[in-house]
Short mmCIF file of C-alpha atoms in Angstrom, two decimals:
data_model
loop_
_atom_site.label_atom_id
_atom_site.label_comp_id
_atom_site.label_asym_id
_atom_site.label_seq_id
_atom_site.Cartn_x
_atom_site.Cartn_y
_atom_site.Cartn_z
CA MET A 770 -26.76 -23.70 -1.93
CA HIS A 771 -26.83 -24.48 1.85
CA ARG A 772 -29.96 -24.49 3.97
CA GLN A 773 -31.17 -21.02 5.03
CA ASN A 774 -31.19 -21.76 8.76
CA ASP A 775 -28.87 -22.05 11.76
CA SER A 776 -29.40 -25.81 12.36
CA LEU A 777 -26.17 -26.93 10.57
CA PRO A 778 -24.41 -29.87 12.00
CA SER A 779 -21.43 -29.67 14.48
CA ASP A 780 -20.46 -33.18 13.66
CA PHE A 781 -19.16 -34.68 10.42
CA SER A 782 -21.84 -37.25 9.64
CA ARG A 783 -22.51 -35.46 6.43
CA LEU A 784 -18.88 -35.60 5.28
CA HIS A 785 -18.99 -39.37 4.66
CA CYS A 786 -15.38 -39.93 5.82
CA ASP A 787 -14.03 -43.04 4.10
CA GLU A 788 -10.84 -43.04 6.07
CA ALA A 789 -10.19 -42.97 9.79
CA SER A 790 -7.47 -40.34 9.30
CA GLN A 791 -9.74 -37.87 7.57
CA CYS A 792 -12.43 -38.25 10.28
CA LEU A 793 -9.76 -37.74 12.97
CA TYR A 794 -8.81 -34.56 11.09
CA PHE A 795 -12.36 -33.29 11.19
CA GLU A 796 -12.82 -34.28 14.82
CA ILE A 797 -9.67 -32.22 15.53
CA LEU A 798 -11.29 -29.21 13.86
CA SER A 799 -14.33 -29.57 15.98
CA THR A 800 -12.49 -29.04 19.08
CA MET A 801 -10.29 -26.12 17.96
CA ASP A 802 -10.55 -22.80 19.75
CA GLU A 803 -10.20 -20.96 16.46
CA ALA A 804 -13.46 -20.56 14.48
CA VAL A 805 -13.66 -23.15 11.69
CA MET A 806 -16.23 -23.54 8.64
CA VAL A 807 -15.88 -26.41 6.21
CA ILE A 808 -17.52 -25.80 2.83
CA ASP A 809 -18.22 -28.49 0.25
CA ASP A 810 -16.76 -26.97 -2.97
CA GLU A 811 -18.81 -29.04 -5.46
CA ALA A 812 -22.17 -28.90 -3.55
CA ARG A 813 -21.50 -25.19 -2.68
CA GLU A 814 -22.84 -25.65 0.82
CA LEU A 815 -21.70 -25.29 4.40
CA VAL A 816 -21.21 -28.86 5.83
CA PHE A 817 -19.67 -28.10 9.35
CA ILE A 818 -19.20 -25.22 11.66
CA ASN A 819 -17.49 -25.68 15.04
CA VAL A 820 -18.55 -24.14 18.34
CA ALA A 821 -16.14 -21.25 18.20
CA ALA A 822 -17.46 -20.24 14.66
CA ARG A 823 -21.05 -20.59 16.00
CA ASP A 824 -20.23 -17.98 18.72
CA LEU A 825 -18.38 -15.73 16.27
CA ALA A 826 -21.42 -15.78 13.97
CA ALA A 827 -23.94 -15.38 16.72
CA SER A 828 -24.74 -11.76 16.00
CA ALA A 829 -25.31 -12.00 12.24
CA GLY A 830 -26.49 -15.56 12.23
CA ILE A 831 -24.88 -18.67 10.64
CA ALA A 832 -26.66 -18.29 7.33
CA ALA A 833 -25.75 -14.71 6.80
CA THR A 834 -22.12 -15.40 7.83
CA TYR A 835 -21.92 -18.32 5.38
CA GLU A 836 -23.26 -16.07 2.57
CA ALA A 837 -20.56 -13.46 3.24
CA VAL A 838 -17.81 -16.10 3.49
CA SER A 839 -18.78 -18.10 0.42
CA THR A 840 -18.88 -15.05 -1.77
CA ARG A 841 -15.14 -14.52 -1.09
CA VAL A 842 -14.22 -18.22 -0.75
CA LEU A 843 -15.96 -19.99 -3.55
CA PRO A 844 -15.21 -19.33 -7.25
CA ARG A 845 -17.91 -18.15 -9.47
CA GLU A 846 -19.80 -21.07 -11.06
CA GLY A 847 -17.89 -22.21 -14.22
CA ALA A 848 -14.74 -20.46 -13.02
CA GLU A 849 -11.66 -22.48 -12.47
CA THR A 850 -10.42 -23.23 -9.03
CA ALA A 851 -7.37 -21.38 -7.88
CA GLY A 852 -4.19 -23.51 -7.76
CA ASP A 853 -3.09 -22.22 -4.40
CA SER A 854 -3.59 -24.53 -1.36
CA SER A 855 -4.33 -21.47 0.95
CA ARG A 856 -4.93 -17.83 0.86
CA MET A 857 -6.30 -14.88 3.01
CA CYS A 858 -9.23 -12.54 2.57
CA GLU A 859 -11.37 -10.23 4.66
CA ILE A 860 -15.15 -9.86 5.00
CA GLU A 861 -17.39 -7.21 6.72
CA LEU A 862 -20.53 -8.43 8.36
CA ASP A 863 -22.89 -6.75 10.72
CA GLY A 864 -20.35 -3.98 11.49
CA ARG A 865 -17.50 -6.17 12.23
CA VAL A 866 -14.41 -7.10 10.22
CA PHE A 867 -13.30 -10.79 9.91
CA SER A 868 -10.21 -12.17 8.42
CA CYS A 869 -10.59 -15.59 6.57
CA SER A 870 -7.71 -18.03 6.15
CA ILE A 871 -8.74 -20.45 3.46
CA GLN A 872 -7.10 -23.86 3.60
CA ASN A 873 -7.19 -26.92 1.22
CA GLU A 874 -8.44 -25.01 -1.90
CA CYS A 875 -7.31 -27.80 -4.10
CA GLY A 876 -9.32 -30.51 -2.25
CA PRO A 877 -13.04 -31.33 -2.12
CA TYR A 878 -13.58 -29.22 1.04
CA ARG A 879 -12.57 -25.60 1.75
CA VAL A 880 -11.60 -25.20 5.38
CA VAL A 881 -12.07 -21.47 6.38
CA LEU A 882 -10.50 -20.24 9.63
CA LEU A 883 -12.21 -17.02 10.80
CA ARG A 884 -10.87 -14.49 13.16
CA ASP A 885 -12.67 -11.25 14.39
CA GLU A 886 -10.30 -8.36 13.65
CA THR A 887 -12.75 -5.60 14.56
CA ASP A 888 -11.07 -4.62 17.87
CA ARG A 889 -7.61 -4.80 16.41
CA ARG A 890 -8.64 -2.52 13.61
CA ARG A 891 -10.26 0.01 15.94
CA LEU A 892 -6.94 0.07 18.05
CA GLU A 893 -4.99 0.59 14.89
CA GLN A 894 -7.27 3.54 13.86
CA LEU A 895 -6.98 4.82 17.33
CA ALA A 896 -3.29 4.71 17.25
CA ALA A 897 -3.31 6.41 13.68
CA SER A 898 -5.46 9.14 15.07
CA VAL A 899 -3.25 9.77 18.01
CA ASN A 900 -0.23 9.94 15.72
CA THR A 901 -2.17 12.35 13.23
CA THR A 902 -3.12 14.57 16.31
CA GLU A 903 0.61 14.68 17.37
CA HIS A 904 1.64 15.82 13.96
CA ILE A 905 -1.29 18.05 12.98
CA ASP A 906 0.27 21.35 14.32
CA ARG A 907 3.45 20.64 12.40
CA VAL A 908 1.50 19.76 9.16
CA PHE A 909 -0.56 23.02 9.26
CA ALA A 910 2.52 25.02 10.24
CA GLY A 911 4.32 23.47 7.21
CA ILE A 912 1.51 24.33 4.88
CA ARG A 913 1.29 27.90 6.14
CA HIS A 914 5.11 28.15 5.63
CA GLU A 915 5.31 26.47 2.15
CA ILE A 916 2.28 28.42 0.79
CA GLY A 917 2.99 31.57 2.67
CA ASN A 918 6.39 32.21 1.30
CA PRO A 919 5.54 32.27 -2.35
CA ILE A 920 2.29 34.23 -1.59
CA ASN A 921 4.14 36.85 0.29
CA ALA A 922 6.80 37.17 -2.47
CA LEU A 923 4.08 37.52 -5.12
CA LYS A 924 2.23 40.11 -3.09
CA MET A 925 5.51 42.13 -2.72
CA THR A 926 6.41 41.75 -6.45
CA LEU A 927 2.89 42.83 -7.55
CA THR A 928 2.80 45.77 -5.09
CA VAL A 929 6.21 47.06 -6.51
CA LEU A 930 4.91 46.65 -10.05
CA GLN A 931 1.66 48.37 -9.25
CA ARG A 932 3.36 51.44 -7.65
CA ASN A 933 5.92 51.78 -10.43
CA LEU A 934 3.92 50.66 -13.47
CA GLU A 935 3.96 54.22 -15.16
CA ARG A 936 7.73 54.66 -14.88
CA PHE A 937 8.99 51.08 -15.50
CA ASP A 938 10.11 50.31 -18.95
CA ARG A 939 8.86 47.19 -20.70
CA GLU A 940 12.00 45.10 -19.71
CA ALA A 941 11.37 45.81 -16.06
CA ILE A 942 7.66 45.02 -16.27
CA VAL A 943 8.47 41.70 -18.00
CA GLU A 944 11.04 40.86 -15.30
CA TYR A 945 8.45 41.48 -12.46
CA VAL A 946 5.77 39.43 -14.30
CA GLU A 947 8.22 36.60 -14.69
CA ARG A 948 9.08 36.76 -10.85
CA SER A 949 5.16 36.55 -10.25
CA LEU A 950 4.65 33.56 -12.45
CA THR A 951 7.56 31.78 -10.70
CA ASP A 952 5.96 32.22 -7.33
CA VAL A 953 2.52 31.08 -8.86
CA ALA A 954 4.30 27.95 -10.20
CA ARG A 955 5.71 27.23 -6.65
CA VAL A 956 2.24 27.28 -5.27
CA GLU A 957 0.88 25.05 -8.04
CA TYR A 958 3.68 22.62 -7.45
CA LEU A 959 2.86 22.33 -3.69
CA LEU A 960 -0.83 21.88 -4.41
CA ARG A 961 -0.05 19.06 -6.81
CA SER A 962 2.01 17.51 -4.10
CA LEU A 963 -0.83 17.76 -1.66
CA ARG A 964 -3.17 16.17 -4.17
CA ASN A 965 -0.77 13.29 -4.59
CA PHE A 966 -0.76 12.84 -0.74
CA ASN A 967 -4.37 11.72 -1.01
CA MET A 968 -4.23 10.30 -4.67
CA VAL A 969 -4.54 6.62 -3.59
CA GLU A 970 -6.81 6.75 -0.48
CA ASP A 971 -8.23 3.38 -1.55
CA PRO A 972 -5.74 1.56 -3.60
CA GLU A 973 -6.95 -1.45 -5.57
CA PRO A 974 -4.21 -3.96 -5.26
CA GLU A 975 -4.14 -6.57 -8.14
CA GLN A 976 -2.02 -9.41 -9.20
CA LEU A 977 0.84 -7.58 -10.91
CA ASP A 978 3.75 -8.92 -13.05
CA LEU A 979 6.57 -6.95 -11.57
CA ALA A 980 8.97 -7.63 -14.35
CA ASP A 981 6.56 -6.46 -17.08
CA PHE A 982 5.54 -3.54 -14.95
CA LEU A 983 9.18 -2.38 -14.44
CA ALA A 984 10.06 -2.81 -18.14
CA GLN A 985 7.17 -0.72 -19.25
CA PHE A 986 7.64 1.89 -16.52
CA LEU A 987 11.38 2.32 -17.20
CA ALA A 988 10.88 2.42 -20.95
CA LEU A 989 8.70 5.44 -20.39
CA ALA A 990 10.89 6.91 -17.76
CA ALA A 991 14.19 6.40 -19.69
CA GLY A 992 14.53 10.08 -20.68
CA ASP A 993 14.28 11.27 -17.10
CA PHE A 994 16.30 8.44 -15.42
CA PRO A 995 18.91 7.24 -17.93
CA SER A 996 21.32 5.57 -15.47
CA ILE A 997 19.07 2.71 -14.28
CA THR A 998 19.59 -1.05 -14.44
CA HIS A 999 17.07 -3.45 -13.19
CA HIS A 1000 16.63 -7.11 -12.40
CA VAL A 1001 13.76 -9.31 -11.00
CA ASP A 1002 14.29 -12.80 -9.76
CA ALA A 1003 12.08 -15.50 -11.24
CA ASP A 1004 10.31 -16.18 -7.97
CA ALA A 1005 9.72 -12.50 -7.34
CA ARG A 1006 7.83 -11.66 -10.57
CA VAL A 1007 4.24 -11.55 -9.18
CA VAL A 1008 3.13 -9.17 -6.37
CA ARG A 1009 -0.18 -7.72 -5.18
CA ALA A 1010 0.07 -3.86 -5.74
CA ASP A 1011 -1.86 -1.02 -7.21
CA PRO A 1012 0.05 -0.17 -10.29
CA ARG A 1013 -0.85 3.49 -10.15
CA ALA A 1014 0.39 3.77 -6.56
CA LEU A 1015 3.57 1.79 -7.31
CA GLN A 1016 4.32 4.01 -10.28
CA GLN A 1017 4.03 7.19 -8.05
CA ILE A 1018 6.29 5.59 -5.35
CA LEU A 1019 9.01 4.81 -7.86
CA ILE A 1020 8.87 8.24 -9.42
CA ASN A 1021 9.48 9.60 -6.02
CA LEU A 1022 12.37 7.29 -5.18
CA LEU A 1023 14.00 7.68 -8.48
CA SER A 1024 13.73 11.45 -8.47
CA ASN A 1025 15.55 11.35 -4.98
CA ALA A 1026 18.05 8.98 -6.44
CA SER A 1027 18.54 11.10 -9.51
CA ASP A 1028 19.33 14.20 -7.45
CA ALA A 1029 21.67 12.12 -5.13
CA ILE A 1030 23.94 11.15 -8.08
CA GLU A 1031 24.12 14.51 -9.81
CA ASP A 1032 27.80 15.14 -8.71
CA VAL A 1033 29.01 11.45 -8.93
CA ASP A 1034 31.65 10.67 -11.57
CA GLU A 1035 30.06 7.18 -12.38
CA PRO A 1036 26.40 7.60 -11.38
CA ARG A 1037 24.31 4.39 -10.96
CA ILE A 1038 20.75 3.58 -9.96
CA GLU A 1039 19.90 -0.10 -9.48
CA ILE A 1040 16.34 -1.68 -9.13
CA ARG A 1041 16.43 -5.24 -7.76
CA ALA A 1042 13.56 -7.53 -6.76
CA GLY A 1043 13.77 -10.81 -4.79
CA ARG A 1044 11.58 -13.09 -2.78
CA ASP A 1045 11.72 -13.11 1.07
CA GLY A 1046 9.16 -15.61 2.40
CA GLU A 1047 5.64 -14.25 1.76
CA ARG A 1048 6.99 -10.90 0.59
CA VAL A 1049 8.77 -9.48 -2.44
CA VAL A 1050 11.41 -7.05 -1.63
CA LEU A 1051 12.04 -4.31 -4.28
CA GLU A 1052 15.21 -2.42 -3.77
CA VAL A 1053 16.05 1.00 -5.18
CA SER A 1054 19.65 1.80 -4.70
CA ASP A 1055 21.93 4.60 -5.84
CA ASN A 1056 25.71 5.42 -5.37
CA GLY A 1057 25.07 9.06 -4.56
CA GLN A 1058 25.90 11.28 -1.63
CA GLY A 1059 23.91 9.40 1.02
CA MET A 1060 22.18 10.71 4.15
CA ASP A 1061 23.36 11.42 7.71
CA GLU A 1062 21.60 9.98 10.75
CA GLU A 1063 19.59 13.17 11.49
CA THR A 1064 18.12 13.18 7.87
CA LEU A 1065 17.24 9.59 8.13
CA GLN A 1066 15.29 10.17 11.34
CA LYS A 1067 13.33 12.91 9.86
CA LEU A 1068 12.90 11.57 6.41
CA PHE A 1069 9.19 10.51 6.74
CA GLU A 1070 8.17 13.74 8.56
CA PRO A 1071 5.71 16.01 6.57
CA PHE A 1072 7.46 19.03 4.99
CA PHE A 1073 11.07 17.89 5.97
CA THR A 1074 13.37 18.51 3.00
CA THR A 1075 16.98 18.93 2.33
CA LYS A 1076 16.16 20.16 -1.28
CA GLN A 1077 15.89 23.86 -2.11
CA LYS A 1078 12.90 23.29 -4.19
CA GLY A 1079 11.43 20.32 -2.37
CA THR A 1080 8.08 20.09 -0.62
CA GLY A 1081 8.96 17.52 1.92
CA LEU A 1082 5.97 15.47 1.03
CA GLY A 1083 7.49 12.91 -1.33
CA MET A 1084 8.58 10.29 1.27
CA VAL A 1085 5.43 10.84 3.26
CA ILE A 1086 3.43 10.02 0.21
CA VAL A 1087 5.51 6.84 -0.44
CA GLN A 1088 5.10 5.61 3.09
CA LYS A 1089 1.30 6.22 3.01
CA MET A 1090 0.80 4.46 -0.34
CA MET A 1091 2.88 1.41 0.88
CA ALA A 1092 0.83 1.09 4.02
CA ARG A 1093 -2.36 1.29 2.05
CA MET A 1094 -1.23 -1.71 -0.08
CA GLY A 1095 -0.31 -3.79 2.95
CA GLY A 1096 3.40 -3.15 2.39
CA GLU A 1097 6.31 -1.40 4.09
CA VAL A 1098 9.16 0.93 3.03
CA GLY A 1099 12.51 1.07 4.79
CA VAL A 1100 15.75 2.87 4.05
CA GLN A 1101 19.57 2.31 4.59
CA SER A 1102 22.01 5.18 3.90
CA HIS A 1103 25.56 6.37 4.85
CA LEU A 1104 27.10 9.67 3.88
CA GLY A 1105 29.25 9.22 0.77
CA GLN A 1106 28.09 5.56 0.32
CA GLY A 1107 24.74 5.93 -1.35
CA THR A 1108 21.21 4.98 -0.31
CA THR A 1109 18.98 2.00 -0.66
CA PHE A 1110 15.14 2.06 -0.32
CA THR A 1111 13.41 -1.33 0.27
CA LEU A 1112 9.81 -1.77 -0.66
CA GLN A 1113 8.18 -4.88 0.79
CA LEU A 1114 5.06 -6.11 -1.09
CA PRO A 1115 2.82 -9.18 -0.63
CA ALA A 1116 4.00 -11.86 -2.87
CA VAL A 1117 1.54 -13.92 -4.98
#
């Protein structure tokens, strides 16, 4: 391992450059404004750190910074080196968040570009808090309304039953009990939806074979969604996603699509996945009734629904889960022309 002190070199004398071009490359790194660390893969030690990286590591110390970086950058001893030439990761150190861009993973040295993301994260959290505050009254009003309606109906039904229990015949009593159970089921359904809203607070994205995942998922869902075709392009097979979250997302989208095609003569739902740069775009399309502009604008608002039995939380859950996985969700729809939801996920 590297020396446990902060007297590491800021020149490349230890790199034993045999070629002028390689030395020139390292000299360029030394003058960069971006924080750069160079790690010897075989020796498993830090061999260079430029001035910008020293400044970035000043609070925690160079040794502690290297330890945090190397834990994420270097493979475990005996493990195979990744085949990718570059990748990204994040570390937390001394209360701050750093993004690490790892270059030249196939070569003898790993060049790590560090960026302090702490202030950006705080601004994002502040923006999210402001957005949450703006919607909090609407959310609580929605909860009161959605739970209050079946509770009030249940109270009225039980009150009538209590007052007339002695004179109601068995058939009438059964009818009122069934009404009560229907209202209880409505509350239970809403509570399940609220639990789903927080189901994947901390998703664990992993390397996921999208083609295999969809094949298994659709095999299980065939009874509920029989009119589905799917295709995954060869270069879009592998994504980073939490399979639990992705399954919940697809269930929500397919449920909406299934409702939309109820009155269509030749109903069709298609799932397609293709590569777009560093993203895989997963599309869920139907040829159903489509949505108007007003519905599209309110689609991701909590408790907005056009369904008689809907909770208005399904699309909020989808948007939240996608954001937690570093992805995005979009929608295109026109009345009478169907709807297409797009899920953008990090490609591997």
